[in-house]
Structures are given as structure tokens and as C-alpha cells.
PDB file of C-alpha atoms in Angstrom:
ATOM      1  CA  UNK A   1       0.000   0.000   0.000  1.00 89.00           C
ATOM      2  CA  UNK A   2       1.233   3.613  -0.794  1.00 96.00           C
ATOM      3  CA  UNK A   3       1.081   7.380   0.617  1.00 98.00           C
ATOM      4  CA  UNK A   4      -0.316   9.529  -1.159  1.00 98.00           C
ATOM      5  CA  UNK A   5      -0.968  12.718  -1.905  1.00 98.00           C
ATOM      6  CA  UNK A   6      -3.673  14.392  -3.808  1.00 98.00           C
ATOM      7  CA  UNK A   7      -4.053  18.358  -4.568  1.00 98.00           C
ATOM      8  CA  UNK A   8      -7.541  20.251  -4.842  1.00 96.00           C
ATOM      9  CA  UNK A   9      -8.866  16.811  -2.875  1.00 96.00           C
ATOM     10  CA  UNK A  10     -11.625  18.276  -0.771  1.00 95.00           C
ATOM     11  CA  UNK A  11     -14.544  18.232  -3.189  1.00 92.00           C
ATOM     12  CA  UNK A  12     -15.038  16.871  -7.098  1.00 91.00           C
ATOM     13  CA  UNK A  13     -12.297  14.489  -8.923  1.00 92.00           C
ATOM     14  CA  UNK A  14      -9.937  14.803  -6.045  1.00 94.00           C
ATOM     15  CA  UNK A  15     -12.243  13.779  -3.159  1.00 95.00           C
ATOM     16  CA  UNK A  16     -13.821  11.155  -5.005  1.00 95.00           C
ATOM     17  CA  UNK A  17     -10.035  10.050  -6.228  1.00 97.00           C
ATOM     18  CA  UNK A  18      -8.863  10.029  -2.379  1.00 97.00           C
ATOM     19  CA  UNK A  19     -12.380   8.058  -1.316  1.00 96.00           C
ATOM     20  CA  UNK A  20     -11.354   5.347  -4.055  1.00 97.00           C
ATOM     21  CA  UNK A  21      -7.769   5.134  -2.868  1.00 98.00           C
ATOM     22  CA  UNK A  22      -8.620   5.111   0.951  1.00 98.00           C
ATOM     23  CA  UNK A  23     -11.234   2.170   0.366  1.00 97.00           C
ATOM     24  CA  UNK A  24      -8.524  -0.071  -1.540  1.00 97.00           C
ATOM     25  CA  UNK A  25      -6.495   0.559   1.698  1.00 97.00           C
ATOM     26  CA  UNK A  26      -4.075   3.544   0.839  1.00 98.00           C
ATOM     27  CA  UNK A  27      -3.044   6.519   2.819  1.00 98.00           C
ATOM     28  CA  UNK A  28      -4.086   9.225   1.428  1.00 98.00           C
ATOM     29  CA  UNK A  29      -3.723  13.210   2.364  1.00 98.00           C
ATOM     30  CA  UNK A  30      -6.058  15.206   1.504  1.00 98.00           C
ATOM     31  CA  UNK A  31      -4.872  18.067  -0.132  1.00 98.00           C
ATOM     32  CA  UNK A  32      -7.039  21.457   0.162  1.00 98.00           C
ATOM     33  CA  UNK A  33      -6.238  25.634   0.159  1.00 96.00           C
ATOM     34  CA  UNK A  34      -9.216  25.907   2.709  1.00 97.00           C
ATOM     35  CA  UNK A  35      -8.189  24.566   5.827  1.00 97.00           C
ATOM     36  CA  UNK A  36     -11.831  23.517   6.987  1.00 97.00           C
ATOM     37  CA  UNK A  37     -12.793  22.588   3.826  1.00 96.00           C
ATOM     38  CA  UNK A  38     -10.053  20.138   3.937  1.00 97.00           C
ATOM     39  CA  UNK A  39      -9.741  18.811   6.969  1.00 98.00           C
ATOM     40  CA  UNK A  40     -13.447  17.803   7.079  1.00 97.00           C
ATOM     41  CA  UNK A  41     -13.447  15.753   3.959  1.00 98.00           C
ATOM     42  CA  UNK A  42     -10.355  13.655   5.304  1.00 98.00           C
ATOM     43  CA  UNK A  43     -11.971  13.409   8.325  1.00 98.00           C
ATOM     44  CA  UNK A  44     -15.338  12.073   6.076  1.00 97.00           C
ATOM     45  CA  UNK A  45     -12.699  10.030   4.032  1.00 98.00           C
ATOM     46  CA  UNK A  46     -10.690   8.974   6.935  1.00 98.00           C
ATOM     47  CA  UNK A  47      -7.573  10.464   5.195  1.00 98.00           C
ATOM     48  CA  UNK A  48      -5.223  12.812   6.132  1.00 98.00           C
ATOM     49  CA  UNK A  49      -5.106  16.152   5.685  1.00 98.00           C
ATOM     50  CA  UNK A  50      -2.344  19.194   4.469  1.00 98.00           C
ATOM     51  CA  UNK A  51      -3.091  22.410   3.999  1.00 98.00           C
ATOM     52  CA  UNK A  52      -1.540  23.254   0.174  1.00 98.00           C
ATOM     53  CA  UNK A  53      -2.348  25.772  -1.817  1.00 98.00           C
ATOM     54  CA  UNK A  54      -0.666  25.159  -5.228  1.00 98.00           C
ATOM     55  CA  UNK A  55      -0.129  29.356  -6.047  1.00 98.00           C
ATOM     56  CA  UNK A  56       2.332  29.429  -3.436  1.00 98.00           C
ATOM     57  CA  UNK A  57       5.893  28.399  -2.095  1.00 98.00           C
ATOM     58  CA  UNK A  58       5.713  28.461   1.104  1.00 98.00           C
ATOM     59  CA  UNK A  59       2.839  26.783   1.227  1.00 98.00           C
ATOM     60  CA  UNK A  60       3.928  24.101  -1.136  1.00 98.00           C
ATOM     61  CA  UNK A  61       7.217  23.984   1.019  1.00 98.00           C
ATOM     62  CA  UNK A  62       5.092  23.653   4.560  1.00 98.00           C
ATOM     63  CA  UNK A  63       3.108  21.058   3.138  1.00 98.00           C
ATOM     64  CA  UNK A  64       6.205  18.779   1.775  1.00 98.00           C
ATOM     65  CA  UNK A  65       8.081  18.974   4.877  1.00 98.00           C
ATOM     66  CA  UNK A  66       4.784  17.865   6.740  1.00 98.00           C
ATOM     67  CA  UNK A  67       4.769  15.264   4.456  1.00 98.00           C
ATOM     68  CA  UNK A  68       8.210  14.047   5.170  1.00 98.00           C
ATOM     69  CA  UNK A  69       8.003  14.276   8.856  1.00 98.00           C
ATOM     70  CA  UNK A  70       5.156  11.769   8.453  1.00 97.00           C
ATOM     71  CA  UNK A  71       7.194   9.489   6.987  1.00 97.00           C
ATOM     72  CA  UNK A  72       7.139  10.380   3.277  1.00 98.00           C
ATOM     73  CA  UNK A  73       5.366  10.092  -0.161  1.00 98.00           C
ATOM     74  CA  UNK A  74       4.888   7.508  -3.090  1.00 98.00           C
ATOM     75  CA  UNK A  75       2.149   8.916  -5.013  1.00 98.00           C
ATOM     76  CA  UNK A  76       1.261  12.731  -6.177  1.00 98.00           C
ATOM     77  CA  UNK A  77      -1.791  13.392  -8.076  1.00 98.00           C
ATOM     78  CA  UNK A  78      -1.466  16.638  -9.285  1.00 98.00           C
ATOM     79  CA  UNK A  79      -5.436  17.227  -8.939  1.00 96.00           C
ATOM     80  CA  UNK A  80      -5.882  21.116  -8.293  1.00 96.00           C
ATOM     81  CA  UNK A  81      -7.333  23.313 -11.704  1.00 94.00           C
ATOM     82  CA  UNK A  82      -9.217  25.966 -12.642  1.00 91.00           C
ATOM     83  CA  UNK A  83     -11.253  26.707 -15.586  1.00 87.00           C
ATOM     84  CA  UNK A  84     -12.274  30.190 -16.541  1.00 82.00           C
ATOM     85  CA  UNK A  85     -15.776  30.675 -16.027  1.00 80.00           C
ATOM     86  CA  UNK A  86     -17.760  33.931 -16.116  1.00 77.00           C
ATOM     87  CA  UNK A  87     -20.371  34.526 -13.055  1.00 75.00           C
ATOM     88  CA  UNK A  88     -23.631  32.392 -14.960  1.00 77.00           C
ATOM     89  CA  UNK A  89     -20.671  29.784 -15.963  1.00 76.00           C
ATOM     90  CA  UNK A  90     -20.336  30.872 -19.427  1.00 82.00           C
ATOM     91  CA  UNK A  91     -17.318  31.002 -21.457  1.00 84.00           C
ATOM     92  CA  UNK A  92     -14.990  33.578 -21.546  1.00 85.00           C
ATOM     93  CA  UNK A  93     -14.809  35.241 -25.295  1.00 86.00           C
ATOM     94  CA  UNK A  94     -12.015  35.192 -26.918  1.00 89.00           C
ATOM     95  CA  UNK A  95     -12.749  38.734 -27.242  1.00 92.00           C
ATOM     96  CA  UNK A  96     -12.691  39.431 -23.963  1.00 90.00           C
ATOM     97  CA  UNK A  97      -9.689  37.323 -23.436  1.00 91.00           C
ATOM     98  CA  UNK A  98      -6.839  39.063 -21.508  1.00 92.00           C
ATOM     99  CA  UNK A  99      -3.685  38.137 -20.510  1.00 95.00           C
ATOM    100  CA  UNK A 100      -4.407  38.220 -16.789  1.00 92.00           C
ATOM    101  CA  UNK A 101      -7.124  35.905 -17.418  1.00 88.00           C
ATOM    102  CA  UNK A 102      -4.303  33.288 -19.009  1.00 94.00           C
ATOM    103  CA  UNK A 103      -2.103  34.074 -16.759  1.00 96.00           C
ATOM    104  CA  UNK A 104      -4.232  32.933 -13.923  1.00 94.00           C
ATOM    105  CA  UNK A 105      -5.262  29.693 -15.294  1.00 95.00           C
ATOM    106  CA  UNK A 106      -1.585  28.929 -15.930  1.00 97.00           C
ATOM    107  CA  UNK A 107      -0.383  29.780 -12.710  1.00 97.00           C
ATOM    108  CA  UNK A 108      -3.006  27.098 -10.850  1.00 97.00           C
ATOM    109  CA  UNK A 109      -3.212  24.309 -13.887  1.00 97.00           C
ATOM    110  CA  UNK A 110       0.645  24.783 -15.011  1.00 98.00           C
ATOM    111  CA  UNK A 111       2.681  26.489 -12.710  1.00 98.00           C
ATOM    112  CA  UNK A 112       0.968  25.342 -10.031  1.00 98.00           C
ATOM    113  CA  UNK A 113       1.617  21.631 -11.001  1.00 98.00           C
ATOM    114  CA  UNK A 114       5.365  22.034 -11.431  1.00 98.00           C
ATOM    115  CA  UNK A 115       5.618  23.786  -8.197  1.00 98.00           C
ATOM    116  CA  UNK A 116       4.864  21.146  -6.266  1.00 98.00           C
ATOM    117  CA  UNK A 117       6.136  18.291  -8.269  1.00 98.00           C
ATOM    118  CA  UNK A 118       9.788  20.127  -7.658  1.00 98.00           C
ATOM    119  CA  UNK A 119       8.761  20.536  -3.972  1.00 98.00           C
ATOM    120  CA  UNK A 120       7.915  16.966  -3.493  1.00 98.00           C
ATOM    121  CA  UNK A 121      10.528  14.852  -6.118  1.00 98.00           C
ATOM    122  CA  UNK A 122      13.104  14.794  -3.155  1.00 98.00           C
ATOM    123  CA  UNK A 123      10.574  12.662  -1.578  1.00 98.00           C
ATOM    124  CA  UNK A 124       9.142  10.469  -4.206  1.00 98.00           C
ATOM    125  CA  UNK A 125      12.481   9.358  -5.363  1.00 98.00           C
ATOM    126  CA  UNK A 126      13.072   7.778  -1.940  1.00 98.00           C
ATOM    127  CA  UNK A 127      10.231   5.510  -2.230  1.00 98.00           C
ATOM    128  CA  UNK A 128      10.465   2.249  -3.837  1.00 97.00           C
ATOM    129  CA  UNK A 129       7.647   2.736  -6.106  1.00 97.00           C
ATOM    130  CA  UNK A 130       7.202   6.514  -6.906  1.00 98.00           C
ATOM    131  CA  UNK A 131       4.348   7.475  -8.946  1.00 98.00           C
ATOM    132  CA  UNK A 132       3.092  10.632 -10.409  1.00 98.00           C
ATOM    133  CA  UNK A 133      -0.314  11.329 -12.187  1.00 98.00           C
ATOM    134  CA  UNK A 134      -1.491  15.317 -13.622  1.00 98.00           C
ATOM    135  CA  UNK A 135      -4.850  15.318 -13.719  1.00 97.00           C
ATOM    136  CA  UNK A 136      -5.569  16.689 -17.480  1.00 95.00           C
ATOM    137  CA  UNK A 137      -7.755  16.865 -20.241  1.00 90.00           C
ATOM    138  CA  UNK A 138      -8.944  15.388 -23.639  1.00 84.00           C
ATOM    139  CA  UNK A 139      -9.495  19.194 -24.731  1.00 81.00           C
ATOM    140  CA  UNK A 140      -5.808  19.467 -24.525  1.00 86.00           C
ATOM    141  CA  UNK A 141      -5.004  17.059 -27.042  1.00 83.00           C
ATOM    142  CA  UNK A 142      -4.093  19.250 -30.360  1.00 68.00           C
ATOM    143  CA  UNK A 143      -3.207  16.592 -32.311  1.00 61.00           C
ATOM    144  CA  UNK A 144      -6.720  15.957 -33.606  1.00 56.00           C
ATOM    145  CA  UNK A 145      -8.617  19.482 -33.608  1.00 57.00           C
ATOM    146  CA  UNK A 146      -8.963  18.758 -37.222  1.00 54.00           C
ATOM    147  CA  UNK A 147     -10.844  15.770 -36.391  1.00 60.00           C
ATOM    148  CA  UNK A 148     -15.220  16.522 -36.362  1.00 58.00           C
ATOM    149  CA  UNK A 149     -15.080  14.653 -33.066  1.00 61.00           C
ATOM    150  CA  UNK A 150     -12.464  16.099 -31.252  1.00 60.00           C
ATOM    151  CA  UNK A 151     -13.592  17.578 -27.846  1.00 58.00           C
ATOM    152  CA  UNK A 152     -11.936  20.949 -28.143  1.00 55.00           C
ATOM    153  CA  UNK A 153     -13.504  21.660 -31.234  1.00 59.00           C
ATOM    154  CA  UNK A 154     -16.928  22.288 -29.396  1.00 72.00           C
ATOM    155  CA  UNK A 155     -15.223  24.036 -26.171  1.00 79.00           C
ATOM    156  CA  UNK A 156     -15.273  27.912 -26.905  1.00 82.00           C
ATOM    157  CA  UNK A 157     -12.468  28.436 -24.015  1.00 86.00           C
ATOM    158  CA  UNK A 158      -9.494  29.208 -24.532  1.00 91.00           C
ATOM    159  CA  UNK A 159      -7.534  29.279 -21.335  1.00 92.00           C
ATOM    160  CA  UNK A 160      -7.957  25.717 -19.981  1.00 91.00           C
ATOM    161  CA  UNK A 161      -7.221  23.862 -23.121  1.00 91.00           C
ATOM    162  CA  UNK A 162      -3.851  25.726 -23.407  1.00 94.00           C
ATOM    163  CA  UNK A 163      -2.953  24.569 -19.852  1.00 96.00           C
ATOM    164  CA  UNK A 164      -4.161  21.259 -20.522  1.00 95.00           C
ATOM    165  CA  UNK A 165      -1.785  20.857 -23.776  1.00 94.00           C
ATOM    166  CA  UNK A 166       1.042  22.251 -21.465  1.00 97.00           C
ATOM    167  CA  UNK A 167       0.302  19.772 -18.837  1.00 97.00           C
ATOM    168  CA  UNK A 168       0.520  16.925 -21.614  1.00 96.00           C
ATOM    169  CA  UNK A 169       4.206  18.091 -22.384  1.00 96.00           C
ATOM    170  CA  UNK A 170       5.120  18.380 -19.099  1.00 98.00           C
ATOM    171  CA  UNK A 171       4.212  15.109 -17.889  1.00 98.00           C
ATOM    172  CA  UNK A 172       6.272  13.711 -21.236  1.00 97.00           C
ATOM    173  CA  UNK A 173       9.042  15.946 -20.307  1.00 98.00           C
ATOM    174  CA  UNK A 174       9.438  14.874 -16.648  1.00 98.00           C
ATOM    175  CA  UNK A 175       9.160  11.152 -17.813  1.00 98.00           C
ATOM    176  CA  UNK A 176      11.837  11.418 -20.186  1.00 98.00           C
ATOM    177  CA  UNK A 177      13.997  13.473 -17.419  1.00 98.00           C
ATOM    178  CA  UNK A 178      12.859  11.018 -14.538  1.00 98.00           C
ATOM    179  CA  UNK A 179      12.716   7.490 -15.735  1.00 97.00           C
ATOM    180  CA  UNK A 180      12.181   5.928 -12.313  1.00 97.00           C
ATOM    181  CA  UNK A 181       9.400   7.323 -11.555  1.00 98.00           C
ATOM    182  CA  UNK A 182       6.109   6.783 -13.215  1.00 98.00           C
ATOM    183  CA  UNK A 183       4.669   9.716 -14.657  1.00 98.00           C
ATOM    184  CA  UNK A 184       1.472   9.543 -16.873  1.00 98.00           C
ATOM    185  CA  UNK A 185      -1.593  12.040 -17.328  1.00 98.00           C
ATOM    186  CA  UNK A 186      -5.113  11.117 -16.748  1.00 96.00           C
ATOM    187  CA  UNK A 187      -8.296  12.219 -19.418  1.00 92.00           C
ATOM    188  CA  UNK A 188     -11.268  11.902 -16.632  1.00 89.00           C
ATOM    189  CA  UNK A 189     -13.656  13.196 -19.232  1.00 76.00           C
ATOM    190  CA  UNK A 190     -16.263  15.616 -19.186  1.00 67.00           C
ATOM    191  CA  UNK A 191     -17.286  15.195 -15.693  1.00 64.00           C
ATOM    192  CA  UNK A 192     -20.276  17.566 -13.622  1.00 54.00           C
ATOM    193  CA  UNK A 193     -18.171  19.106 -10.929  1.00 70.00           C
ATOM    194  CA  UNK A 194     -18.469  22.505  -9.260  1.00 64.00           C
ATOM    195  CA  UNK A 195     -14.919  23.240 -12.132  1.00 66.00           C
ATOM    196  CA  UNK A 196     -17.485  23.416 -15.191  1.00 61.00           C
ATOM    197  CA  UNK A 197     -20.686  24.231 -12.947  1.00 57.00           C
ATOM    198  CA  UNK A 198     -21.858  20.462 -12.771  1.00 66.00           C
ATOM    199  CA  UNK A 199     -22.793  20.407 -16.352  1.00 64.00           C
ATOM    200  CA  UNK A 200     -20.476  17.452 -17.202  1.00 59.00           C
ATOM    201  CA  UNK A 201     -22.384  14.291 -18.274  1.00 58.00           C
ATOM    202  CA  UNK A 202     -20.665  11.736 -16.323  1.00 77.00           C
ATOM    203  CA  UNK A 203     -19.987  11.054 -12.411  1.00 85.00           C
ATOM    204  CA  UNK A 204     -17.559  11.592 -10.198  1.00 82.00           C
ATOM    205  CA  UNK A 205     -16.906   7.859  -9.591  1.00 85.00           C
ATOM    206  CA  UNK A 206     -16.716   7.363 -13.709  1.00 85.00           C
ATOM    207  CA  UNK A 207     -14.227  10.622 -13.775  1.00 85.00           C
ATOM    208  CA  UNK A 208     -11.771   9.383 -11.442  1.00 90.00           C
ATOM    209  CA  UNK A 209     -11.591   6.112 -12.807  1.00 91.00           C
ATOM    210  CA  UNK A 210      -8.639   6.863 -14.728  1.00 94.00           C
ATOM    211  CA  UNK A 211      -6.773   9.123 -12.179  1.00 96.00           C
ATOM    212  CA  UNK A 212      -7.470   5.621  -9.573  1.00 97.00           C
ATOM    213  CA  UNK A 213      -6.091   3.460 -12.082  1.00 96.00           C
ATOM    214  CA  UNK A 214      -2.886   5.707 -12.776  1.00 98.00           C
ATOM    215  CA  UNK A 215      -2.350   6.434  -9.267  1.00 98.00           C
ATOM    216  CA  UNK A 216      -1.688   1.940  -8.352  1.00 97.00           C
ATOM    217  CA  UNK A 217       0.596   1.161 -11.310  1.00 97.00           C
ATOM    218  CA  UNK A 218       3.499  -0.689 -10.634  1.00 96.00           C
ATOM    219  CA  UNK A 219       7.124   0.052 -11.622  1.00 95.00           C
ATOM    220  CA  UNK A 220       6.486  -2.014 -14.540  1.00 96.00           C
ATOM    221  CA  UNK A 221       3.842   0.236 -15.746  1.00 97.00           C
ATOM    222  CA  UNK A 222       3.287   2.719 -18.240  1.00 97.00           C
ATOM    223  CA  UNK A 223       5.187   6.141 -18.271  1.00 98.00           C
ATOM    224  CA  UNK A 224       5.244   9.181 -20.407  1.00 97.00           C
ATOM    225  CA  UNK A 225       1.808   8.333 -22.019  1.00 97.00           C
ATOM    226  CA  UNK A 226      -1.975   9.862 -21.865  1.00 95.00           C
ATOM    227  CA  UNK A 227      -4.946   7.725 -20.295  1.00 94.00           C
ATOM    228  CA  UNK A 228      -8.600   7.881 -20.352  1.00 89.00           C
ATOM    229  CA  UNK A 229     -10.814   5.154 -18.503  1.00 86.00           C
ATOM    230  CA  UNK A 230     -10.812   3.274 -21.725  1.00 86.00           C
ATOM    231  CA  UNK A 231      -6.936   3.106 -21.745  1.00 91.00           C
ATOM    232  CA  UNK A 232      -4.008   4.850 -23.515  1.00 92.00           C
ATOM    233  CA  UNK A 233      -4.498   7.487 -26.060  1.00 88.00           C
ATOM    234  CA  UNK A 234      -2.582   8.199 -28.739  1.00 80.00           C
ATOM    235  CA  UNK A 235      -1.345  11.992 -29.022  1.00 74.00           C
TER     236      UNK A 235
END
């Protein structure tokens, strides 16, 4: 059984990730900005709980050495995003597209992502079985926007597909540059969560399917590739 941890974990994909992980007998911390927030869903999950927010060092520093002084890490899911939104959940236009508002969603989705997968390597390269898994998207596949059925080419957005494609290259990037480790990104599909104002048409259980099955491969599993609950995708 592993530790892990998993970011943006106290509602949506990463709570019902974490409830998956805890019932196949894992330890699991419950990653969460809002303190409360947090530490009532690991105490609902019977999980533990770290305050992180993903934005910021020090936080991301406090919440590794925590970590360690527990005893250490073998799993990260890089769960926490953010999708632009207007008020009544609309899209933003690309019109109206500034580069604050990009800037934002990289520094949560992107930035974010890298900050504490730099924070927490020292830790996952002590374990015997390290595993990584960044929660991304099928709308950040580019390689088939020509395609009538590719998901992006409904989605009006602009931000979060961009941060998804950058995800994609940096989880091929950091498998390349760390082969031990298992490092793979997970497609949970359009699922209703409070991120797209619950108008996703599947559930959470369905969504985190392929975040789950990332987050127990062995160190004879896949690395470097793209996964939706069906399996790999090609990109």
C-alpha cells in the first residue's frame, strides 16, 4: 500500500479520487487551500489532511516537509485546476480574453503543477515505487482538432485547453527526465463538478476512474503516455 498525496482533494475528482484510494487501503492526504474545507473531507474520508495551496511556495514547502516528517510520499496526483468561467458559468470570449485571465489559469493548472512536483521529487524518489499522475484533459489534445469529433472543437475556451496541452508536455518531459518514476496524465472526461458548474455528463466515480487506475501502477507500468478510462491514447 502507498502514501499519497492528492491536490484540490476536498470536493469533485480529487475527493472522489482520495475516497477510491482510501477504500482499496491507501493513505491518502487530503490536499485542500481551505483549511476547513479540507480537513473535514479527510476526516469524512478517513484520510489525512495538508493544507496546500498550489499558487504558493511556502505553502507548497510547509506542506512537503509535513509530508516528510510523516514518513514520506509515493504517489502525487497533481489534482488542483481551474477553468475560466464567467459569473452564470459561461465562457470567456475570446474577445474578452486578456492576458491576466491566461495568466491565472496557468499559474493554478501549469505552474501550479510544477511547483509542487519540484517541492515533493526529493521525496518520491526515496520511495520504492514513486508514482506521479497530472490530472488533465482530452481538450488538450491538439493533435486531432482537425478531427469533427475532437472535444476541443466544441469548447469555446481558450484558457484551460492551453494549460491542458502544457500539462501533456510536461508530464512527457518529466518522464523522459525522470525514468524511475512513473509519470502519466489522466483524461477523466467531461465530468459535472463545481470546475465546469456540474454540467459534465458523467460522475464523479466514472471521472476518477482513470486518475485511480494511474495512481496503483506498478514500476512495470506505463510512463510518459496519456490515459482515459478506456486506456491509452494516442497523441
Amino acid at each position: 500500500m502507498t502514501t499519497t498525496l492528492i491536490t484540490g482533494a476536498n470536493k469533485g475528482l480529487g475527493y472522489e479520487t482520495a475516497r477510491q484510494l482510501v477504500a482499496a487501503g491507501h493513505t491518502v492526504y487530503v490536499g485542500a487551500r481551505d483549511a476547513e474545507r479540507g480537513a473535514q473531507a479527510a476526516e469524512r474520508l478517513g484520510a489525512r489532511f495538508v493544507q496546500i495551496d498550489v499558487t504558493d511556495d511556502a505553502s507548497v514547502a510547509a506542506a512537503a516537509k509535513q509530508i516528510e516528517a510523516d514518513g514520506g510520499l509515493d504517489v502525487l496526483v497533481n489534482n488542483a485546476g481551474i477553468e475560466e468561467r464567467t459569473a452564470d458559468g459561461g465562457f470567456v470570449a475570446a474577445t474578452e480574453l486578456t492576458a491576466d485571465n491566461l495568466r491565472e489559469g496557468f499559474e493554478t493548472n501549469v505552474f501550479g503543477l510544477v511547483r509542487v512536483t519540484h517541492a515533493f521529487l526529493p521525496l518520491l524518489q526515496r520511495s520504492a515505487a514513486p508514482v506521479i499522475v497530472n490530472v488533465s484533459s482530452g481538450l488538450g489534445l491538439t493533435r486531432d482538432l482537425a478531427s469533427p469529433d475532437a472535444p476541443a472543437r466544441f469548447y469555446p475556451g481558450i484558457t484551460y485547453p492551453a494549460t491542458k496541452a502544457a500539462v501533456n508536455m510536461v508530464t512527457v518531459q518529466y518522464a523522459k527526465a525522470f525514468p524511475g518514476i512513473r509519470i502519466n496524465a489522466a483524461d477523466p472526461g467531461f465530468t459535472a463538478t463545481d470546475l465546469n458548474h456540474n454540467t459534465g455528463t458523467q460522475t464523479v466515480e466514472q471521472g476518477a476512474a482513470s486518475i485511480v487506475r494511474l495512481a496503483q501502477v506498478g514500476q512495470d507500468g506505463p510512463t510518459g503516455g496519456f490515459f482515459d478510462a478506456n486506456g491509452p491514447v494516442a497523441w
